[in-house]
């Protein structure tokens, strides 16, 4: 177990394993996402109240879900950076932050587009929407702080502390709809109960979430590989790799 | 675990716990501001200020919607099933507005206890279902109500 942990810390080993997994992640992710979206957007039944406009849920929920779970993964990586000083954990945070920013923006945007026909407004300052906006700023802050510090090691620690400070926002996003009066409705999916939508609606939704997860895995590997190459450019194995690529 | 790492882990845990407590206390203190709207119960208990722009939220009471045929004026009652507040609004209502559906209205509470709204937003719940299911649910409920009525009249 510890050996695996140490191996995971080696950028070279990760580079190899990521290269092997990436085509599978991409293929399965695209397949699931395309299947889930096609099923949800074209074949799932309409809602009794909202008609077809509820279908944006098949994009809104996966992006919002990913935006939050990415932040949790970044927080775990931040703990590893601070406690074990593992380089790869910092590479992960740097590679994922811009992806998280984009996904948070997408979930806010699709939420606004959904809010206009159903609620009658693009935006309202309720707890769920506001805490999600704070998540967007946190991602932006992580990226900016990382760019602002030149020294790689100090940047890694500063960014890790910021990520950990921001992680308290995640339970606030999750439970905002239960703790306070909000315009946003409570979660359709609960851990302990059956989802409050029929099977032919939640299965395509689940497929889209899983597909987006796998695609995110692919994108994270791709971005981490690039970051590793930049950081390890002076090492023997990267030079060999580049020479082999050229030859 | 290496002692230095143990120490670092402790510091990290203290950091996160400290921030969590600070944020929890702040949000607890500000809970009335974080709430988007007042319930009818809170308004009936006099917790909502008069003549200040506030939001009131709840369900539109069944059979309470009165539309003025001459204008866009509409009156309805917002309820949380323990208290209700009369609301007056002039304007176009969102598509999802209906009796028995959730709404959040923004406006002022006047001295007579009437909520004068300048914006009405529809609130929907977390339940989704196909129209056929909703219809059959409604039919089943009606059948049940009819059966109950029949049983009641039979017993007289």
Short mmCIF file of C-alpha atoms in Angstrom, two decimals:
data_model
loop_
_atom_site.label_atom_id
_atom_site.label_comp_id
_atom_site.label_asym_id
_atom_site.label_seq_id
_atom_site.Cartn_x
_atom_site.Cartn_y
_atom_site.Cartn_z
CA UNK A 1 0.00 0.00 0.00
CA UNK A 2 2.72 2.48 0.99
CA UNK A 3 4.77 1.40 -1.97
CA UNK A 4 1.88 2.26 -4.27
CA UNK A 5 1.60 5.63 -2.59
CA UNK A 6 5.28 6.34 -3.17
CA UNK A 7 5.08 5.19 -6.75
CA UNK A 8 2.14 7.52 -7.29
CA UNK A 9 4.44 10.32 -6.20
CA UNK A 10 6.79 9.68 -9.09
CA UNK A 11 5.95 11.92 -12.07
CA UNK A 12 7.58 9.50 -14.49
CA UNK A 13 5.50 6.57 -13.30
CA UNK A 14 2.33 8.65 -13.45
CA UNK A 15 3.16 9.83 -16.96
CA UNK A 16 3.34 6.23 -18.14
CA UNK A 17 0.19 5.06 -16.43
CA UNK A 18 -1.80 8.12 -17.56
CA UNK A 19 -0.78 7.55 -21.17
CA UNK A 20 -2.09 4.01 -20.93
CA UNK A 21 -5.44 4.92 -19.35
CA UNK A 22 -6.27 8.02 -21.37
CA UNK A 23 -7.73 6.43 -24.54
CA UNK A 24 -10.07 4.31 -22.38
CA UNK A 25 -11.19 7.29 -20.33
CA UNK A 26 -11.85 9.31 -23.47
CA UNK A 27 -13.74 6.57 -25.31
CA UNK A 28 -15.93 5.47 -22.38
CA UNK A 29 -16.54 9.07 -21.31
CA UNK A 30 -17.66 10.19 -24.77
CA UNK A 31 -19.84 7.11 -25.16
CA UNK A 32 -21.62 7.53 -21.82
CA UNK A 33 -22.03 11.30 -22.17
CA UNK A 34 -23.34 11.05 -25.74
CA UNK A 35 -25.70 8.23 -24.72
CA UNK A 36 -26.95 10.03 -21.62
CA UNK A 37 -27.45 13.35 -23.42
CA UNK A 38 -29.18 11.82 -26.45
CA UNK A 39 -31.48 9.81 -24.19
CA UNK A 40 -32.19 12.73 -21.88
CA UNK A 41 -32.63 15.43 -24.51
CA UNK A 42 -34.55 13.47 -27.12
CA UNK A 43 -36.20 10.40 -25.56
CA UNK A 44 -36.86 10.99 -21.86
CA UNK A 45 -40.44 12.06 -21.09
CA UNK A 46 -41.26 15.75 -20.62
CA UNK A 47 -42.02 17.07 -17.15
CA UNK A 48 -45.69 17.55 -16.17
CA UNK A 49 -45.07 21.10 -14.98
CA UNK A 50 -42.09 22.48 -16.87
CA UNK A 51 -42.57 20.66 -20.17
CA UNK A 52 -39.40 20.43 -22.19
CA UNK A 53 -37.50 23.23 -20.51
CA UNK A 54 -36.56 20.93 -17.63
CA UNK A 55 -34.28 19.03 -20.04
CA UNK A 56 -31.42 21.42 -19.36
CA UNK A 57 -31.09 19.43 -16.11
CA UNK A 58 -29.12 16.88 -18.15
CA UNK A 59 -26.39 19.50 -18.61
CA UNK A 60 -26.88 21.62 -15.50
CA UNK A 61 -26.65 18.86 -12.91
CA UNK A 62 -23.55 17.07 -14.32
CA UNK A 63 -21.57 20.33 -14.60
CA UNK A 64 -22.59 21.49 -11.10
CA UNK A 65 -21.82 18.06 -9.66
CA UNK A 66 -18.39 17.96 -11.30
CA UNK A 67 -17.57 21.53 -10.28
CA UNK A 68 -18.07 20.63 -6.62
CA UNK A 69 -16.43 17.21 -6.62
CA UNK A 70 -13.40 18.65 -8.43
CA UNK A 71 -12.97 21.10 -5.58
CA UNK A 72 -13.15 18.28 -3.03
CA UNK A 73 -10.47 16.37 -4.99
CA UNK A 74 -8.34 19.53 -5.05
CA UNK A 75 -8.74 19.85 -1.27
CA UNK A 76 -7.55 16.26 -0.76
CA UNK A 77 -4.58 17.01 -3.01
CA UNK A 78 -3.91 20.18 -1.01
CA UNK A 79 -3.67 18.17 2.22
CA UNK A 80 -1.23 15.80 0.50
CA UNK A 81 0.82 18.80 -0.70
CA UNK A 82 0.99 20.35 2.76
CA UNK A 83 1.63 17.17 4.76
CA UNK A 84 3.58 14.87 2.45
CA UNK A 85 5.00 17.50 0.04
CA UNK A 86 4.14 15.30 -2.90
CA UNK A 87 4.81 17.11 -6.17
CA UNK A 88 2.14 15.27 -8.10
CA UNK A 89 -0.58 16.53 -5.76
CA UNK A 90 0.36 20.10 -6.59
CA UNK A 91 0.44 19.24 -10.30
CA UNK A 92 -3.12 17.97 -9.91
CA UNK A 93 -4.35 21.17 -8.24
CA UNK A 94 -2.81 23.33 -10.95
CA UNK A 95 -4.11 21.16 -13.77
CA UNK A 96 -7.67 20.95 -12.41
CA UNK A 97 -8.34 24.54 -11.23
CA UNK A 98 -9.06 26.00 -14.71
CA UNK A 99 -11.28 23.02 -15.54
CA UNK A 100 -13.20 23.63 -12.33
CA UNK A 101 -13.59 27.30 -13.22
CA UNK A 102 -15.10 26.41 -16.59
CA UNK A 103 -17.48 23.83 -15.12
CA UNK A 104 -18.65 26.20 -12.37
CA UNK A 105 -19.30 28.86 -14.98
CA UNK A 106 -21.23 26.37 -17.12
CA UNK A 107 -23.41 25.32 -14.21
CA UNK A 108 -24.17 28.95 -13.33
CA UNK A 109 -24.90 29.75 -16.96
CA UNK A 110 -27.18 26.76 -17.58
CA UNK A 111 -28.87 27.51 -14.25
CA UNK A 112 -29.59 31.08 -15.37
CA UNK A 113 -30.94 29.86 -18.70
CA UNK A 114 -33.16 27.41 -16.82
CA UNK A 115 -34.23 30.00 -14.25
CA UNK A 116 -35.60 32.48 -16.77
CA UNK A 117 -38.45 30.29 -18.13
CA UNK A 118 -39.25 28.53 -14.83
CA UNK A 119 -38.70 31.05 -12.02
CA UNK A 120 -39.09 34.14 -14.17
CA UNK A 121 -35.62 35.54 -13.48
CA UNK A 122 -32.05 34.91 -14.62
CA UNK A 123 -30.51 35.47 -11.24
CA UNK A 124 -31.55 35.83 -7.63
CA UNK A 125 -29.26 36.27 -4.62
CA UNK A 126 -30.35 33.15 -2.79
CA UNK A 127 -27.92 31.02 -0.78
CA UNK A 128 -27.44 28.30 -3.40
CA UNK A 129 -26.71 30.63 -6.30
CA UNK A 130 -24.49 32.92 -4.24
CA UNK A 131 -22.41 30.11 -2.74
CA UNK A 132 -21.92 28.69 -6.23
CA UNK A 133 -20.71 32.11 -7.39
CA UNK A 134 -18.24 32.08 -4.48
CA UNK A 135 -16.97 28.72 -5.77
CA UNK A 136 -16.33 30.38 -9.13
CA UNK A 137 -14.29 33.11 -7.42
CA UNK A 138 -12.39 30.50 -5.39
CA UNK A 139 -11.32 28.72 -8.56
CA UNK A 140 -10.31 32.07 -10.02
CA UNK A 141 -8.39 32.91 -6.85
CA UNK A 142 -6.51 29.61 -6.92
CA UNK A 143 -5.43 30.21 -10.52
CA UNK A 144 -4.44 33.83 -9.82
CA UNK A 145 -2.48 33.02 -6.66
CA UNK A 146 -0.58 30.29 -8.46
CA UNK A 147 0.35 32.69 -11.28
CA UNK A 148 1.32 35.44 -8.85
CA UNK A 149 4.06 33.48 -7.05
CA UNK A 150 7.10 32.59 -9.11
CA UNK A 151 8.75 30.10 -6.79
CA UNK A 152 7.21 26.71 -7.44
CA UNK A 153 7.37 25.46 -3.84
CA UNK A 154 5.97 28.58 -2.19
CA UNK A 155 3.23 28.76 -4.84
CA UNK A 156 2.30 25.14 -4.12
CA UNK A 157 1.94 25.78 -0.37
CA UNK A 158 0.07 29.08 -0.71
CA UNK A 159 -2.35 27.56 -3.22
CA UNK A 160 -2.89 24.51 -0.99
CA UNK A 161 -3.81 26.73 1.98
CA UNK A 162 -6.23 28.75 -0.16
CA UNK A 163 -7.88 25.57 -1.47
CA UNK A 164 -8.32 24.29 2.09
CA UNK A 165 -9.76 27.59 3.28
CA UNK A 166 -12.29 27.46 0.47
CA UNK A 167 -13.38 23.89 1.11
CA UNK A 168 -15.83 25.03 3.83
CA UNK A 169 -17.90 26.46 0.98
CA UNK A 170 -18.68 22.98 -0.37
CA UNK A 171 -21.01 21.83 2.45
CA UNK A 172 -22.59 25.30 2.33
CA UNK A 173 -23.42 24.82 -1.36
CA UNK A 174 -24.74 21.33 -0.72
CA UNK A 175 -26.94 22.14 2.27
CA UNK A 176 -27.85 25.77 1.43
CA UNK A 177 -31.21 24.60 0.11
CA UNK A 178 -32.00 22.83 3.40
CA UNK A 179 -30.58 25.34 5.89
CA UNK A 180 -32.13 28.48 4.45
CA UNK A 181 -35.14 29.57 2.41
CA UNK A 182 -33.98 29.60 -1.19
CA UNK A 183 -35.60 29.90 -4.59
CA UNK A 184 -33.57 26.92 -5.76
CA UNK A 185 -35.35 23.64 -5.04
CA UNK A 186 -33.81 20.98 -2.75
CA UNK A 187 -31.79 18.10 -4.21
CA UNK A 188 -33.64 15.55 -6.34
CA UNK A 189 -31.07 12.90 -5.44
CA UNK A 190 -30.61 11.98 -1.80
CA UNK A 191 -28.25 9.41 -0.39
CA UNK A 192 -30.87 7.70 1.74
CA UNK A 193 -34.04 7.98 -0.34
CA UNK A 194 -35.21 7.12 -3.80
CA UNK A 195 -34.66 9.95 -6.32
CA UNK A 196 -37.79 12.07 -6.75
CA UNK A 197 -37.95 11.48 -10.49
CA UNK A 198 -38.86 8.36 -12.49
CA UNK A 199 -36.28 5.86 -13.76
CA UNK A 200 -36.49 7.04 -17.37
CA UNK A 201 -35.33 10.46 -16.20
CA UNK A 202 -32.64 9.66 -13.64
CA UNK A 203 -30.87 6.93 -15.61
CA UNK A 204 -29.89 9.27 -18.49
CA UNK A 205 -28.93 11.87 -15.88
CA UNK A 206 -26.70 9.36 -14.11
CA UNK A 207 -25.13 8.34 -17.44
CA UNK A 208 -24.32 11.99 -18.25
CA UNK A 209 -22.75 12.49 -14.82
CA UNK A 210 -20.61 9.34 -15.15
CA UNK A 211 -19.63 10.24 -18.72
CA UNK A 212 -18.59 13.73 -17.70
CA UNK A 213 -16.60 12.27 -14.78
CA UNK A 214 -14.65 10.01 -17.15
CA UNK A 215 -14.08 12.86 -19.59
CA UNK A 216 -12.84 14.96 -16.71
CA UNK A 217 -10.43 12.13 -15.83
CA UNK A 218 -9.11 12.20 -19.36
CA UNK A 219 -8.73 15.99 -19.35
CA UNK A 220 -7.03 15.93 -15.93
CA UNK A 221 -4.52 13.31 -17.16
CA UNK A 222 -3.83 15.35 -20.29
CA UNK A 223 -3.25 18.58 -18.38
CA UNK A 224 -1.18 16.87 -15.68
CA UNK A 225 1.03 15.26 -18.32
CA UNK A 226 1.71 18.66 -19.88
CA UNK A 227 2.50 20.18 -16.48
CA UNK A 228 4.83 17.27 -15.65
CA UNK A 229 6.73 17.69 -18.93
CA UNK A 230 7.23 21.40 -18.24
CA UNK A 231 8.40 20.82 -14.68
CA UNK A 232 10.67 17.85 -15.42
CA UNK A 233 12.10 19.22 -18.64
CA UNK A 234 15.66 19.03 -17.32
CA UNK A 235 15.45 15.36 -16.33
CA UNK A 236 16.88 12.48 -18.28
CA UNK A 237 13.58 10.66 -18.97
CA UNK A 238 11.85 13.69 -20.43
CA UNK A 239 14.82 14.38 -22.71
CA UNK A 240 14.77 10.75 -23.83
CA UNK A 241 11.03 10.96 -24.43
CA UNK A 242 11.33 14.08 -26.53
CA UNK A 243 14.25 12.64 -28.54
CA UNK A 244 12.30 9.44 -29.16
CA UNK A 245 9.31 11.47 -30.28
CA UNK A 246 11.46 13.35 -32.73
CA UNK A 247 13.37 10.35 -34.00
CA UNK B 1 3.80 8.39 10.31
CA UNK B 2 6.84 10.63 10.44
CA UNK B 3 6.60 13.07 13.40
CA UNK B 4 7.03 16.15 11.16
CA UNK B 5 4.23 14.99 8.90
CA UNK B 6 2.06 14.26 11.89
CA UNK B 7 2.63 17.81 13.11
CA UNK B 8 1.81 19.26 9.68
CA UNK B 9 -1.35 17.17 9.46
CA UNK B 10 -2.43 18.45 12.88
CA UNK B 11 -1.86 22.04 11.77
CA UNK B 12 -3.88 21.46 8.59
CA UNK B 13 -6.73 19.90 10.57
CA UNK B 14 -6.75 22.82 13.02
CA UNK B 15 -6.76 25.26 10.11
CA UNK B 16 -9.78 23.66 8.47
CA UNK B 17 -11.65 23.21 11.77
CA UNK B 18 -10.99 26.85 12.74
CA UNK B 19 -12.25 28.21 9.44
CA UNK B 20 -15.28 25.95 9.55
CA UNK B 21 -16.21 27.21 13.02
CA UNK B 22 -15.68 30.85 12.00
CA UNK B 23 -17.84 30.46 8.89
CA UNK B 24 -20.50 28.51 10.79
CA UNK B 25 -20.80 31.26 13.42
CA UNK B 26 -20.92 33.99 10.77
CA UNK B 27 -23.62 32.30 8.71
CA UNK B 28 -25.56 31.52 11.88
CA UNK B 29 -25.45 35.16 12.91
CA UNK B 30 -26.51 36.28 9.43
CA UNK B 31 -29.14 33.57 8.91
CA UNK B 32 -32.01 36.04 8.66
CA UNK B 33 -30.18 37.86 5.84
CA UNK B 34 -29.26 34.67 4.05
CA UNK B 35 -32.89 33.50 3.99
CA UNK B 36 -34.26 34.61 0.66
CA UNK B 37 -37.81 35.11 1.91
CA UNK B 38 -40.11 35.20 4.94
CA UNK B 39 -42.66 32.42 5.47
CA UNK B 40 -46.31 33.40 5.99
CA UNK B 41 -45.95 32.15 9.59
CA UNK B 42 -43.11 34.61 10.23
CA UNK B 43 -45.09 37.45 8.66
CA UNK B 44 -48.19 36.58 10.70
CA UNK B 45 -46.03 36.54 13.85
CA UNK B 46 -44.87 40.07 13.01
CA UNK B 47 -41.25 39.10 12.38
CA UNK B 48 -41.20 40.79 8.97
CA UNK B 49 -40.68 44.59 8.91
CA UNK B 50 -43.37 46.85 7.43
CA UNK B 51 -42.72 49.21 4.52
CA UNK B 52 -39.34 47.66 3.74
CA UNK B 53 -38.73 45.71 0.54
CA UNK B 54 -38.84 42.06 1.55
CA UNK B 55 -39.68 38.77 -0.05
CA UNK B 56 -42.49 36.47 0.98
CA UNK B 57 -42.56 32.85 -0.12
CA UNK B 58 -44.89 29.91 0.11
CA UNK B 59 -47.63 28.12 -1.78
CA UNK B 60 -50.42 29.85 -3.67
CA UNK B 61 -53.56 28.90 -1.76
CA UNK B 62 -56.04 26.81 -3.73
CA UNK B 63 -59.00 28.88 -4.93
CA UNK B 64 -57.55 32.18 -3.76
CA UNK B 65 -56.44 33.68 -7.09
CA UNK B 66 -58.65 36.59 -8.18
CA UNK B 67 -57.85 38.28 -11.47
CA UNK B 68 -59.23 41.66 -12.38
CA UNK B 69 -60.71 41.25 -15.90
CA UNK B 70 -60.00 44.92 -16.74
CA UNK B 71 -56.31 45.05 -15.86
CA UNK B 72 -53.28 42.97 -14.92
CA UNK B 73 -54.15 43.25 -11.24
CA UNK B 74 -54.21 39.96 -9.44
CA UNK B 75 -54.74 39.02 -5.82
CA UNK B 76 -53.96 35.72 -4.15
CA UNK B 77 -53.00 34.30 -0.78
CA UNK B 78 -49.61 32.77 -0.05
CA UNK B 79 -49.73 30.02 2.54
CA UNK B 80 -47.42 27.58 4.30
CA UNK B 81 -50.46 25.64 5.54
CA UNK B 82 -50.29 27.16 9.02
CA UNK B 83 -50.68 30.85 8.16
CA UNK B 84 -51.36 32.83 5.01
CA UNK B 85 -50.70 36.32 3.66
CA UNK B 86 -52.77 38.20 1.06
CA UNK B 87 -50.69 39.37 -1.91
CA UNK B 88 -51.54 42.01 -4.48
CA UNK B 89 -49.61 42.21 -7.75
CA UNK B 90 -49.85 44.04 -11.02
CA UNK B 91 -47.98 42.56 -13.93
CA UNK B 92 -47.33 39.42 -15.90
CA UNK B 93 -47.01 36.26 -13.83
CA UNK B 94 -44.45 33.55 -14.70
CA UNK B 95 -45.68 30.53 -16.67
CA UNK B 96 -45.38 28.19 -13.73
CA UNK B 97 -47.60 30.34 -11.53
CA UNK B 98 -50.64 28.31 -10.50
CA UNK B 99 -52.73 27.51 -7.45
CA UNK B 100 -50.95 24.97 -5.29
CA UNK B 101 -47.53 25.93 -6.70
CA UNK B 102 -44.70 27.69 -4.87
CA UNK B 103 -43.99 31.40 -5.36
CA UNK B 104 -41.59 34.00 -4.02
CA UNK B 105 -42.97 37.55 -4.16
CA UNK B 106 -40.92 40.71 -3.66
CA UNK B 107 -42.55 43.83 -2.31
CA UNK B 108 -43.69 45.66 0.81
CA UNK B 109 -46.02 44.77 3.62
CA UNK B 110 -48.49 47.62 4.19
CA UNK B 111 -50.23 48.61 7.41
CA UNK B 112 -53.32 46.51 6.61
CA UNK B 113 -51.19 43.37 6.39
CA UNK B 114 -51.51 43.24 2.59
CA UNK B 115 -48.31 42.32 0.76
CA UNK B 116 -47.95 44.61 -2.26
CA UNK B 117 -45.64 42.78 -4.68
CA UNK B 118 -43.69 44.29 -7.55
CA UNK B 119 -42.14 40.99 -8.66
CA UNK B 120 -43.46 37.44 -8.46
CA UNK B 121 -41.14 34.48 -9.11
CA UNK B 122 -42.28 30.88 -9.44
CA UNK B 123 -40.63 28.30 -7.22
CA UNK B 124 -40.75 24.68 -8.26
CA UNK B 125 -39.98 21.62 -6.17
CA UNK B 126 -37.50 18.81 -6.71
CA UNK B 127 -40.08 16.38 -8.10
CA UNK B 128 -40.13 15.62 -11.79
CA UNK B 129 -42.57 13.30 -13.54
CA UNK B 130 -44.01 12.67 -16.98
CA UNK B 131 -47.41 14.34 -17.65
CA UNK B 132 -49.21 10.98 -17.87
CA UNK B 133 -48.02 10.01 -14.39
CA UNK B 134 -49.13 13.36 -12.98
CA UNK B 135 -52.55 12.91 -14.60
CA UNK B 136 -53.06 9.40 -13.31
CA UNK B 137 -51.95 10.54 -9.84
CA UNK B 138 -54.56 13.27 -9.98
CA UNK B 139 -57.23 10.82 -11.16
CA UNK B 140 -56.35 8.40 -8.36
CA UNK B 141 -56.61 11.20 -5.80
CA UNK B 142 -59.97 12.27 -7.20
CA UNK B 143 -61.24 8.67 -7.10
CA UNK B 144 -60.15 8.43 -3.49
CA UNK B 145 -61.87 11.69 -2.62
CA UNK B 146 -65.04 10.59 -4.44
CA UNK B 147 -65.01 7.24 -2.65
CA UNK B 148 -64.62 9.00 0.68
CA UNK B 149 -67.50 11.33 -0.14
CA UNK B 150 -69.67 8.37 -1.18
CA UNK B 151 -68.82 6.51 2.00
CA UNK B 152 -69.68 9.60 4.05
CA UNK B 153 -73.05 10.15 2.36
CA UNK B 154 -73.81 6.44 2.68
CA UNK B 155 -73.25 6.54 6.41
CA UNK B 156 -75.78 9.35 6.86
#
